[in-house]
Coordinates of C-alpha atoms and ligand atoms in Angstrom, one line a residue:
X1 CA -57.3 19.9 -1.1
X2 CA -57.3 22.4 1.9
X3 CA -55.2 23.3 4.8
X4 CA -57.4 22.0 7.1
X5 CA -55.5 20.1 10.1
X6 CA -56.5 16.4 9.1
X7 CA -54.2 15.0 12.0
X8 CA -52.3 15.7 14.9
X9 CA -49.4 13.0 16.1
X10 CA -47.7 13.4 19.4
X11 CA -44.9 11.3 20.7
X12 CA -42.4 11.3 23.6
X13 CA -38.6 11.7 22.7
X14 CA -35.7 13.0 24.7
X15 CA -34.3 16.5 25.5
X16 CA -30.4 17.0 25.4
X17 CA -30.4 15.7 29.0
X18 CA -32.0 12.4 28.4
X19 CA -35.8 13.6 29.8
X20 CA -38.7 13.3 27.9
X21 CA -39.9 15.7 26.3
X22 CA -42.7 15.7 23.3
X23 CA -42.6 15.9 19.3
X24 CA -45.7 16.4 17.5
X25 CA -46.5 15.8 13.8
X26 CA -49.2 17.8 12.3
X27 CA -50.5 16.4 9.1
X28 CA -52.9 18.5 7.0
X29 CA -55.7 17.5 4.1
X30 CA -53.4 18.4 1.3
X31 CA -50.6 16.3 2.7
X32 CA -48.7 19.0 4.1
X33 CA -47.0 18.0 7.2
X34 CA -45.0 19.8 10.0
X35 CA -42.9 18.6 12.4
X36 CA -42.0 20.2 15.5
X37 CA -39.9 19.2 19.4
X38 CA -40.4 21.0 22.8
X39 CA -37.7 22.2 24.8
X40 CA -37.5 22.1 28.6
X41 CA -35.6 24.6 31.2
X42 CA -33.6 24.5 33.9
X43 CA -33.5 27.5 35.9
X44 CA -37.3 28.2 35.2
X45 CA -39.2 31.3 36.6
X46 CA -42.2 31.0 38.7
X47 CA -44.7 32.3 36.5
X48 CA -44.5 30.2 33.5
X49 CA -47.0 28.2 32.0
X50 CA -47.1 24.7 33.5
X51 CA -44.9 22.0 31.3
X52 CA -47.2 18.8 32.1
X53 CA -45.0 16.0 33.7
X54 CA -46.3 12.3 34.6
X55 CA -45.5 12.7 38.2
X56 CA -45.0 8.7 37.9
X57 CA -41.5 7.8 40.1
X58 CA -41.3 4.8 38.3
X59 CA -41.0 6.5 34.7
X60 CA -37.8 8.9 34.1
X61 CA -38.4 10.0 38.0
X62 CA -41.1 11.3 37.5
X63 CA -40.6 13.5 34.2
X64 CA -42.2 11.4 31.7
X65 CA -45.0 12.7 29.6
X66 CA -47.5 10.6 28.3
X67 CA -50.4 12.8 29.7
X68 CA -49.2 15.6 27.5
X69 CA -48.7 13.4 24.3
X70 CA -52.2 11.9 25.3
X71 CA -53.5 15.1 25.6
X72 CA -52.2 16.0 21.9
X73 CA -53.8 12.9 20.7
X74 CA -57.0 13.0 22.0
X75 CA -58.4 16.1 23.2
X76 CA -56.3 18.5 21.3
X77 CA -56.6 16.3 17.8
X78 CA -60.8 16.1 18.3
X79 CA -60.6 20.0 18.5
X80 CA -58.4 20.6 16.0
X81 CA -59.5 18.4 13.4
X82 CA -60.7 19.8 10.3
X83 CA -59.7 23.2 11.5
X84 CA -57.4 25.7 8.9
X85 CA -53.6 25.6 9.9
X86 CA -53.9 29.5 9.2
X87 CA -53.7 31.9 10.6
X88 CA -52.0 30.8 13.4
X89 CA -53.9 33.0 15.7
X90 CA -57.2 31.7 15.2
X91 CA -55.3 27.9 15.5
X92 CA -53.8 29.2 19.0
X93 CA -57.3 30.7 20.1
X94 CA -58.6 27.2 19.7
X95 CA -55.6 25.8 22.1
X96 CA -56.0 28.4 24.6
X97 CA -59.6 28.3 24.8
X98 CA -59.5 24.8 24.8
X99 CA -57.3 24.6 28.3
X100 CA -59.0 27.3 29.7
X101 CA -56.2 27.9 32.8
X102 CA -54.2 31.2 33.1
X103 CA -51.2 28.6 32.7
X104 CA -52.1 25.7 30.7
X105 CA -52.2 23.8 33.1
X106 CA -55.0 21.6 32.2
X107 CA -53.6 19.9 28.6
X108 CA -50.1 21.2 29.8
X109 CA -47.8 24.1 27.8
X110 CA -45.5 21.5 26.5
X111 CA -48.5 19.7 24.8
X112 CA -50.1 22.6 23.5
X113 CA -46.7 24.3 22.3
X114 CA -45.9 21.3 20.5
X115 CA -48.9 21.4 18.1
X116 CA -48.8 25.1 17.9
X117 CA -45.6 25.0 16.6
X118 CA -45.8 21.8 14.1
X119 CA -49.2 23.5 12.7
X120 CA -47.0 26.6 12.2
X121 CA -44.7 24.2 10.1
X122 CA -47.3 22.5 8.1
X123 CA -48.9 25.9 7.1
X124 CA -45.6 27.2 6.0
X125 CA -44.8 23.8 4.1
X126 CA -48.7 24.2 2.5
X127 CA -47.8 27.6 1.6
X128 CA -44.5 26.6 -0.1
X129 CA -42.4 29.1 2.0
X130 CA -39.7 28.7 4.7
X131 CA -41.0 28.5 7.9
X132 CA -39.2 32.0 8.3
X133 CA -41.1 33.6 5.9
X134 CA -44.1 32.4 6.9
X135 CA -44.0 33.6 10.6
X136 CA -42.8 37.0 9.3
X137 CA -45.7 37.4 7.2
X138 CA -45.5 41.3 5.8
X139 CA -42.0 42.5 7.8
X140 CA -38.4 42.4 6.6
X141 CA -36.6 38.9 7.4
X142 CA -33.6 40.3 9.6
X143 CA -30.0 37.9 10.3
X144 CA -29.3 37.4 14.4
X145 CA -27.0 38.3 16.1
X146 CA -25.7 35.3 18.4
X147 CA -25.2 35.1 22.5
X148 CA -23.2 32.3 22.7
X149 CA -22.5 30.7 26.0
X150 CA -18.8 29.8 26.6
X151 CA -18.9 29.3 30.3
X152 CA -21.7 27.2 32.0
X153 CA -22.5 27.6 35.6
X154 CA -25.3 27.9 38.2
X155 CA -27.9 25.3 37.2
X156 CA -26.3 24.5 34.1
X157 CA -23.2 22.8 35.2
X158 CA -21.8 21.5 39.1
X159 CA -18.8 23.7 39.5
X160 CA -18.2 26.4 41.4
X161 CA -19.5 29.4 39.3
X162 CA -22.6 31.0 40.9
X163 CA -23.5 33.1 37.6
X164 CA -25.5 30.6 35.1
X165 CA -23.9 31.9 31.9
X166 CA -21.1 33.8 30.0
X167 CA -21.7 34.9 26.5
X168 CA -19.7 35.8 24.1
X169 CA -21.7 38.2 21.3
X170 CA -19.9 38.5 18.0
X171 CA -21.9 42.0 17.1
X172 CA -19.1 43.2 15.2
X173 CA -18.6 40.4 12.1
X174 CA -19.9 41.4 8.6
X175 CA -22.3 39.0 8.5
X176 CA -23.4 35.6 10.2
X177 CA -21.6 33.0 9.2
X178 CA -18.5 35.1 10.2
X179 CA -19.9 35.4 13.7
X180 CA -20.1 32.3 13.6
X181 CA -16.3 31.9 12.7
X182 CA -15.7 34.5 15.3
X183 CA -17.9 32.9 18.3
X184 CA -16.0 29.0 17.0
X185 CA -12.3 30.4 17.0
X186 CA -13.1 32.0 20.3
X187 CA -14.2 28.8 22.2
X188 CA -11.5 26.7 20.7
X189 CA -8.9 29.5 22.3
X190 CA -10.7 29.4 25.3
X191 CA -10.2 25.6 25.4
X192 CA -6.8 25.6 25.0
X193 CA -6.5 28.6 27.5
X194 CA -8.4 26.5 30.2
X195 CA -6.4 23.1 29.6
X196 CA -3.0 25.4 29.8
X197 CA -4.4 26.4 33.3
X198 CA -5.4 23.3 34.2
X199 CA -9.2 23.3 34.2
X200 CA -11.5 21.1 33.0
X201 CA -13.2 21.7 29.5
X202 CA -15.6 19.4 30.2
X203 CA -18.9 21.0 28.9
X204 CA -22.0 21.7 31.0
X205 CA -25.8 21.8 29.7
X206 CA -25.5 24.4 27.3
X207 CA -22.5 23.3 25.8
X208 CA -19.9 25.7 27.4
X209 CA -17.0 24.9 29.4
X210 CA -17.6 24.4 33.1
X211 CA -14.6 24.6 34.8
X212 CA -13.8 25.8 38.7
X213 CA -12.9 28.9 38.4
X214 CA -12.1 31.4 41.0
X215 CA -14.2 34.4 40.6
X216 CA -16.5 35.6 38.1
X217 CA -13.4 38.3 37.1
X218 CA -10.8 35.7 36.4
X219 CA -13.8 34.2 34.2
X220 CA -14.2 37.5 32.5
X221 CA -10.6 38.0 31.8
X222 CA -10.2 34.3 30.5
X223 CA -12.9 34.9 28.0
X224 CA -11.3 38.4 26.8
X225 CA -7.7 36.2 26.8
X226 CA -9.3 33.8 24.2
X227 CA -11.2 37.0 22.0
X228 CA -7.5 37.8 21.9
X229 CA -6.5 34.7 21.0
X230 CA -8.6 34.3 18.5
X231 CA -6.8 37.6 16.8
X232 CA -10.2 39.5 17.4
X233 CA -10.9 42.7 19.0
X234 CA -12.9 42.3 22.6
X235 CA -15.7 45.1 22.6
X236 CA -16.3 46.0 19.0
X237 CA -15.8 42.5 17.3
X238 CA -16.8 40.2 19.8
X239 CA -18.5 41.3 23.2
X240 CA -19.5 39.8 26.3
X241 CA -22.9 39.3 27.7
X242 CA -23.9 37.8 31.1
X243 CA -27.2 36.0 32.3
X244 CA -26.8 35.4 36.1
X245 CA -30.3 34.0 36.6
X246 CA -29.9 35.8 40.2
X247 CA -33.6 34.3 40.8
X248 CA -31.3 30.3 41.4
X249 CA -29.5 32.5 44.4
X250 CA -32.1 35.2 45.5
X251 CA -32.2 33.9 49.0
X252 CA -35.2 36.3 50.7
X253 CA -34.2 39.7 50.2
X254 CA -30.4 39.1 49.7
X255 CA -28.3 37.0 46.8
X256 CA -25.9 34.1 48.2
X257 CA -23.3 33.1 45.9
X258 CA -23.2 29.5 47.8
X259 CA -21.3 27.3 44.7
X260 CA -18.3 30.0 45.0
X261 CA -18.1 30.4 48.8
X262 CA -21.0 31.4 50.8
X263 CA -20.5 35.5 50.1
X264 CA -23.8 37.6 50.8
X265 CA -25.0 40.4 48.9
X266 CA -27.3 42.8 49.2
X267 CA -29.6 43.8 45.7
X268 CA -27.4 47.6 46.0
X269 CA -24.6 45.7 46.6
X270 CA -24.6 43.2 43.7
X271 CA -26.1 46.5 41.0
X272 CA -22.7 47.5 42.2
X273 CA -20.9 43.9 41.2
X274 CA -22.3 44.6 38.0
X275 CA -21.1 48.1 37.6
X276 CA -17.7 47.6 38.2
X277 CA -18.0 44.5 36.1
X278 CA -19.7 46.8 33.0
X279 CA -16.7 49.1 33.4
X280 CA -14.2 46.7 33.9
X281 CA -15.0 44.5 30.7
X282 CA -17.0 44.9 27.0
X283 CA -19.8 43.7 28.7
X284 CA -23.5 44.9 26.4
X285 CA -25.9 43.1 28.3
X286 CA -27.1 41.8 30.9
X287 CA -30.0 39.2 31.6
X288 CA -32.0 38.1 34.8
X289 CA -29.2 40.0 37.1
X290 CA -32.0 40.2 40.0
X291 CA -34.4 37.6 41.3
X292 CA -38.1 37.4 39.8
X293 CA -39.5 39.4 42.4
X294 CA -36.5 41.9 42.8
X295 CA -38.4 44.7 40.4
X296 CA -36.9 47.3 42.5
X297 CA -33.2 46.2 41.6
X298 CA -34.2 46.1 37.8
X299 CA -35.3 49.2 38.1
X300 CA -32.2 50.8 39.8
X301 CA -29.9 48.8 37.2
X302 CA -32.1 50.2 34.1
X303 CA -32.1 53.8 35.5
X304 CA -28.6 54.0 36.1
X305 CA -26.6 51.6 33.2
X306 CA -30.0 51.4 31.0
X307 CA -28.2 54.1 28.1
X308 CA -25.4 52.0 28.2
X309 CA -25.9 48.3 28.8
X310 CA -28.9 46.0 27.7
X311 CA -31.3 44.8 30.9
X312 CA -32.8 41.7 30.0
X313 CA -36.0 40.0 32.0
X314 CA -35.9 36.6 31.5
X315 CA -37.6 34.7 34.4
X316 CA -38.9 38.7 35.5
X317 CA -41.2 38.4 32.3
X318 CA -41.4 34.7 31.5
X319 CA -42.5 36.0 27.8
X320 CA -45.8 36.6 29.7
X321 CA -47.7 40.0 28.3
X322 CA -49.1 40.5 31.6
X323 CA -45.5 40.9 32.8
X324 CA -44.1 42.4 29.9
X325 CA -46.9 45.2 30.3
X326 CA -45.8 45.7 33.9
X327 CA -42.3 46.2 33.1
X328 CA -42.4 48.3 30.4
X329 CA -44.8 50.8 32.4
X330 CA -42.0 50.7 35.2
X331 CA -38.9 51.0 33.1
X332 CA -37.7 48.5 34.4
X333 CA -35.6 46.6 31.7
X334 CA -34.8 48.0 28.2
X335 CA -35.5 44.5 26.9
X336 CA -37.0 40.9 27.0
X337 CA -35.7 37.3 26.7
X338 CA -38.5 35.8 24.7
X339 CA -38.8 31.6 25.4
X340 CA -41.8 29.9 23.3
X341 CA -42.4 27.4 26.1
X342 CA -42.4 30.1 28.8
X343 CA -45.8 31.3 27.5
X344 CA -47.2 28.2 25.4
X345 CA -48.0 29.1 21.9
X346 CA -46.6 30.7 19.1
X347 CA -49.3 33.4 19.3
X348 CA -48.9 35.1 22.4
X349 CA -45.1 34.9 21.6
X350 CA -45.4 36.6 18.9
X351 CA -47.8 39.1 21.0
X352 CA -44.8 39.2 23.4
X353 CA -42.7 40.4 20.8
X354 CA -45.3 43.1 19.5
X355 CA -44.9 45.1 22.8
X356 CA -41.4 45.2 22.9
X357 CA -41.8 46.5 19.4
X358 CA -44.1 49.0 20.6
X359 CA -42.3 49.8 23.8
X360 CA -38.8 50.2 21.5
X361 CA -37.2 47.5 23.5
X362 CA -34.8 45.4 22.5
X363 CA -36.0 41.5 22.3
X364 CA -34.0 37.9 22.3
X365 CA -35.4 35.1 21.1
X366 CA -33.8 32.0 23.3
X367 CA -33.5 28.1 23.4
X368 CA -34.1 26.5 26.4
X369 CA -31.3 24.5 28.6
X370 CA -32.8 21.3 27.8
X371 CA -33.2 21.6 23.9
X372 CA -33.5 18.9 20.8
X373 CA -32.4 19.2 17.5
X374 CA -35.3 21.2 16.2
X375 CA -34.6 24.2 14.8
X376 CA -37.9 26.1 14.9
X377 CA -36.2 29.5 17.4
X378 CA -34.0 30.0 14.1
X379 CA -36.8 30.2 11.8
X380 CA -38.7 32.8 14.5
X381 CA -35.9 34.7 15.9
X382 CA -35.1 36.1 12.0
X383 CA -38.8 36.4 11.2
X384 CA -39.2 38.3 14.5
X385 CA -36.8 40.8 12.9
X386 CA -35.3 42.1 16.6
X387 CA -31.7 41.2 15.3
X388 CA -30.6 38.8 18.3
X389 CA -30.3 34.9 19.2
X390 CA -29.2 33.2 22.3
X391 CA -28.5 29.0 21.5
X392 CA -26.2 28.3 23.5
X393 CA -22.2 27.6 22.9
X394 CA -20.3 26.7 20.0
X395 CA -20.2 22.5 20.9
X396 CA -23.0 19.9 21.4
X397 CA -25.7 19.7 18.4
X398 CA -28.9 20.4 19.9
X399 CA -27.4 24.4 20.0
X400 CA -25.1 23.6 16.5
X401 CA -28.4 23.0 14.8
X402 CA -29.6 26.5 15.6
X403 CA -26.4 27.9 14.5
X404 CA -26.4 25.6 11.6
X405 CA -30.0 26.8 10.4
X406 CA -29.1 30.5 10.6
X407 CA -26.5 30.2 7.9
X408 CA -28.9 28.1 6.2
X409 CA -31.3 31.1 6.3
X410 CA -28.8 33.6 5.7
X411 CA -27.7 31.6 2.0
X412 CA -31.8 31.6 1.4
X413 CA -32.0 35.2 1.7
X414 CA -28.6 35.9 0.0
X415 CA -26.8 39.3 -0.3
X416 CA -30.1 40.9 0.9
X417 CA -29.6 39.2 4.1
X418 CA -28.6 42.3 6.8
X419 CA -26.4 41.1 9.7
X420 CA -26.2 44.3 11.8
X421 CA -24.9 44.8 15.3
X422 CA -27.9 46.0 17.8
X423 CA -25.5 47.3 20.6
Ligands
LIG501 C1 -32.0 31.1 30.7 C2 -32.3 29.7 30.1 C3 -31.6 29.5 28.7 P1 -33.2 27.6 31.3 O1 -32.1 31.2 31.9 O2 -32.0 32.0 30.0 O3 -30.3 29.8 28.7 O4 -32.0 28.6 30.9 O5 -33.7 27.1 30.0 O6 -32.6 26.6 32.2 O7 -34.3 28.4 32.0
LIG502 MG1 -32.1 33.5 31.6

């Protein structure tokens, strides 16, 4: 019996906020059978490849996607069929070749990321090794260090916060399960810190709170409060991170923080927000703090804080090479939020990775706002071996799973298992 891809079975479900989304199931000659779910931004960039959406008003306004799960079962399965589920490149040359768009537009991203990744599964399954061995083929498994977000705003959550996440990053625990513990006991303080005030803990899209706060300072100090709290040490045992997605309030050249009040900032003015806000708290990184097309203030950020702070491009890159390439021969991050569904197949994310490798950047494998209970991101972000996760807060399943899988991984590899602070 061989690997060769005997079928490929796609299937709308729904994301964490109720929109479709697909699942595929790839079934191989020798029985062998992977399974895997799409996820689905919010705050997307401009340049990622196309997630294929019905367009049809009368299905899920719009959202549903039975071209793309069409697409998996007909065009994708002819091509597929009787092809080798490994490697995974030559699998994902087939895909890419077989849209033929810069974007995916033609079978859609979210069809052809689906099969790339159950094919992924089914080959590890034929091969009789976790899926996170399999995708690390000849490197060193490594443990993850979590981002966790505690506080939800921007396009994540209607209150009044303009910034899309807080994170809390428990670098400092001895291994992951106690970051875990760490990141848990922190978000429980924070709750009961919040209800004490009198804010809501009501929980936005990635499962942290979303309350009203003031300013993104009394945020800040709130989240240090519950570190506290929680008897931990803010800075060495548990830090902070920030992704503002500035791209959801880039407003032509200036930022507007309209959820918070209308204030107006220039790019200068907010690398200077940020610098005070780096000094002021045990903040090690920060993601997206410019729009997409702000290089200039990346650039100014990385030169100045880039020795002591972590500058992430997230929508900048959109896991896209082509970006990645452009930014690393401008300096003008130290590192890259990597998003399978930014750039479409498990291939060219793993390409992604390789030049941050080469570049000696710093890389995060991350869920997507709108996620399922597929755990695949746990599975890559430890076979990728760059030591860092972002899934999201401590509360709602589709980011527990993650969570939940990690310390599944770190029992598999057992005392081997290195959980080692990158910052
Ligand atoms: C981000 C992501 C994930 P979205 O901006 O980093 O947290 O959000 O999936 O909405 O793009
Ligand atoms: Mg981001």
């Amino acid at each position: 019996m061989t690997t060769a891809i005997r079928s490929l079975n796609a299937f709308g479900i729904l994301d964490s906020r109720g929109y479709p989304t697909l699942r595929v199931v790839a079934t191989l000659d020798n029985g062998c059978t992977g399974t895997a779910s799409v996820p689905s931004g919010a705050s997307t960039g401009r340049h990622e490849a196309l997630e294929l959406r019905d367009g049809d008003s009368s299905r899920y306004g719009g959202k549903g996607v039975r071209k793309a799960v069409s697409h998996v079962n007909q065009i994708i399965q002819d091509h597929l069929h009787g092809q080798a589920a490994a490697p995974q490149d030559a699998v994902d040359a087939t895909l890419v070749a077989l849209d033929g768009t810069e974007n995916k537009a033609r079978l859609g991203a979210n069809a052809i990321l689906g099969t790339s990744m159950a094919v992924a599964r089914a080959a590890a399954a034929a091969s009789g090794v976790p899926l996170y061995r399999y995708l690390a083929g000849a490197s060193v498994p490594r443990l993850t260090v979590p981002m966790m977000n505690v506080i939800n705003g921007g396009r994540h959550a209607q209150n009044s916060l303009d910034f899309q996440e807080f994170m809390i990053v428990p670098h400092g625990a001895p291994s992951f399960a106690e970051a875990l513990r760490y990141g848990a006991e922190t978000f429980h303080a924070l709750h009961e810190l919040l209800h004490k005030a009198g804010y809501s803990t009501a929980v936005g899209d990635e499962g942290g709170f979303a309350p009203n706060l003031g300013t993104i300072e009394e945020t800040c100090e709130l989240i240090v409060a519950a570190i506290r709290k929680a008897g931990l040490r803010p800075g060495p045992e548990v830090a902070l991170a920030l992704d503002p997605a500035a791209s959801s309030f880039a407003k032509d050249d200036k930022y507007v923080f309209a959820k918070s009040g209308n204030m107006t900032f220039s790019s200068a003015e907010l690398l200077d927000l940020y610098d005070r806000l780096a000094r002021t708290y045990p903040i090690v990184s920060i993601e997206d703090g410019f729009g997409e097309d702000d290089w200039e203030g990346f650039r100014r950020q990385t030169a100045s804080c880039g020795d002591r702070l972590q500058i992430v491009g997230d929508d900048l890159y959109v896991t896209n090479p082509r970006f990645i390439r452009k930014g690393i021969e401008s300096s003008a991050t130290n590192a890259v939020l990597i998003k399978l569904n930014q750039i479409g197949t498990v291939t060219e994310t793993i390409q992604a990775v390789q030049m941050c490798r080469d570049a000696g950047w710093r890389y995060i494998i991350s869920h997507r706002s709108g996620e399922t209970e597929d755990t695949f991101i746990s599975d890559f972000a430890v076979a990728m071996g760059g030591g860092q996760i972002k899934a999201g807060s401590l509360s709602r399943s589709e980011r527990l799973a993650k969570y939940n899988r990690l310390l599944g991984i770190e029992r598999d590899l057992g005392p081997g298992a290195a959980y080692a602070s990158p910052f």
